[in-house]
Amino acid sequence: PVNEFKRSIINQSASGGACFLSYMKEQEYDEPLIKASELYEEYKQWGIANGERVKAARKFYLDIKSRIEKRKCHGIMKYDLKTITL
């Protein structure tokens, strides 16, 4: 089982995008679909608050693309927070 110590070791070696998705997975949300731009804004705020170096949007999206599903809804790209894998 993953205890708090193991989680901290994993997070220290993970990329900023993976750490952010780990944080997002633990959060409660009303709507599981979030616009790509809103997810990036959340990431920037999280990065600043946690002393992480914030990546450019393109690098952030490349970092998370294998860990979360995205889909187009009414012409807008959205990420499904229910599909986060770490």
Tab-separated table of C-alpha atoms in Angstrom, residues 21-34 42 81-82 84:
chain	number	residue	atom	x	y	z
A	21	LEU	CA	-2.502	15.671	-11.700
A	22	SER	CA	-1.964	13.793	-8.444
A	23	TYR	CA	-3.170	16.894	-6.612
A	24	MET	CA	-6.165	17.266	-8.964
A	25	LYS	CA	-7.113	13.614	-8.508
A	26	GLU	CA	-7.475	14.179	-4.757
A	27	GLN	CA	-9.726	17.232	-5.211
A	28	GLU	CA	-13.504	17.174	-5.323
A	29	TYR	CA	-15.149	18.834	-8.302
A	30	ASP	CA	-18.695	19.420	-9.493
A	31	GLU	CA	-17.948	19.049	-13.195
A	32	PRO	CA	-15.367	16.451	-14.256
A	33	LEU	CA	-14.772	18.082	-17.663
A	34	ILE	CA	-12.525	21.143	-17.622
A	42	GLU	CA	-5.083	25.809	-12.333
A	81	LEU	CA	-10.664	14.715	-14.497
A	82	LYS	CA	-12.209	11.296	-13.819
A	84	ILE	CA	-6.470	10.749	-14.388
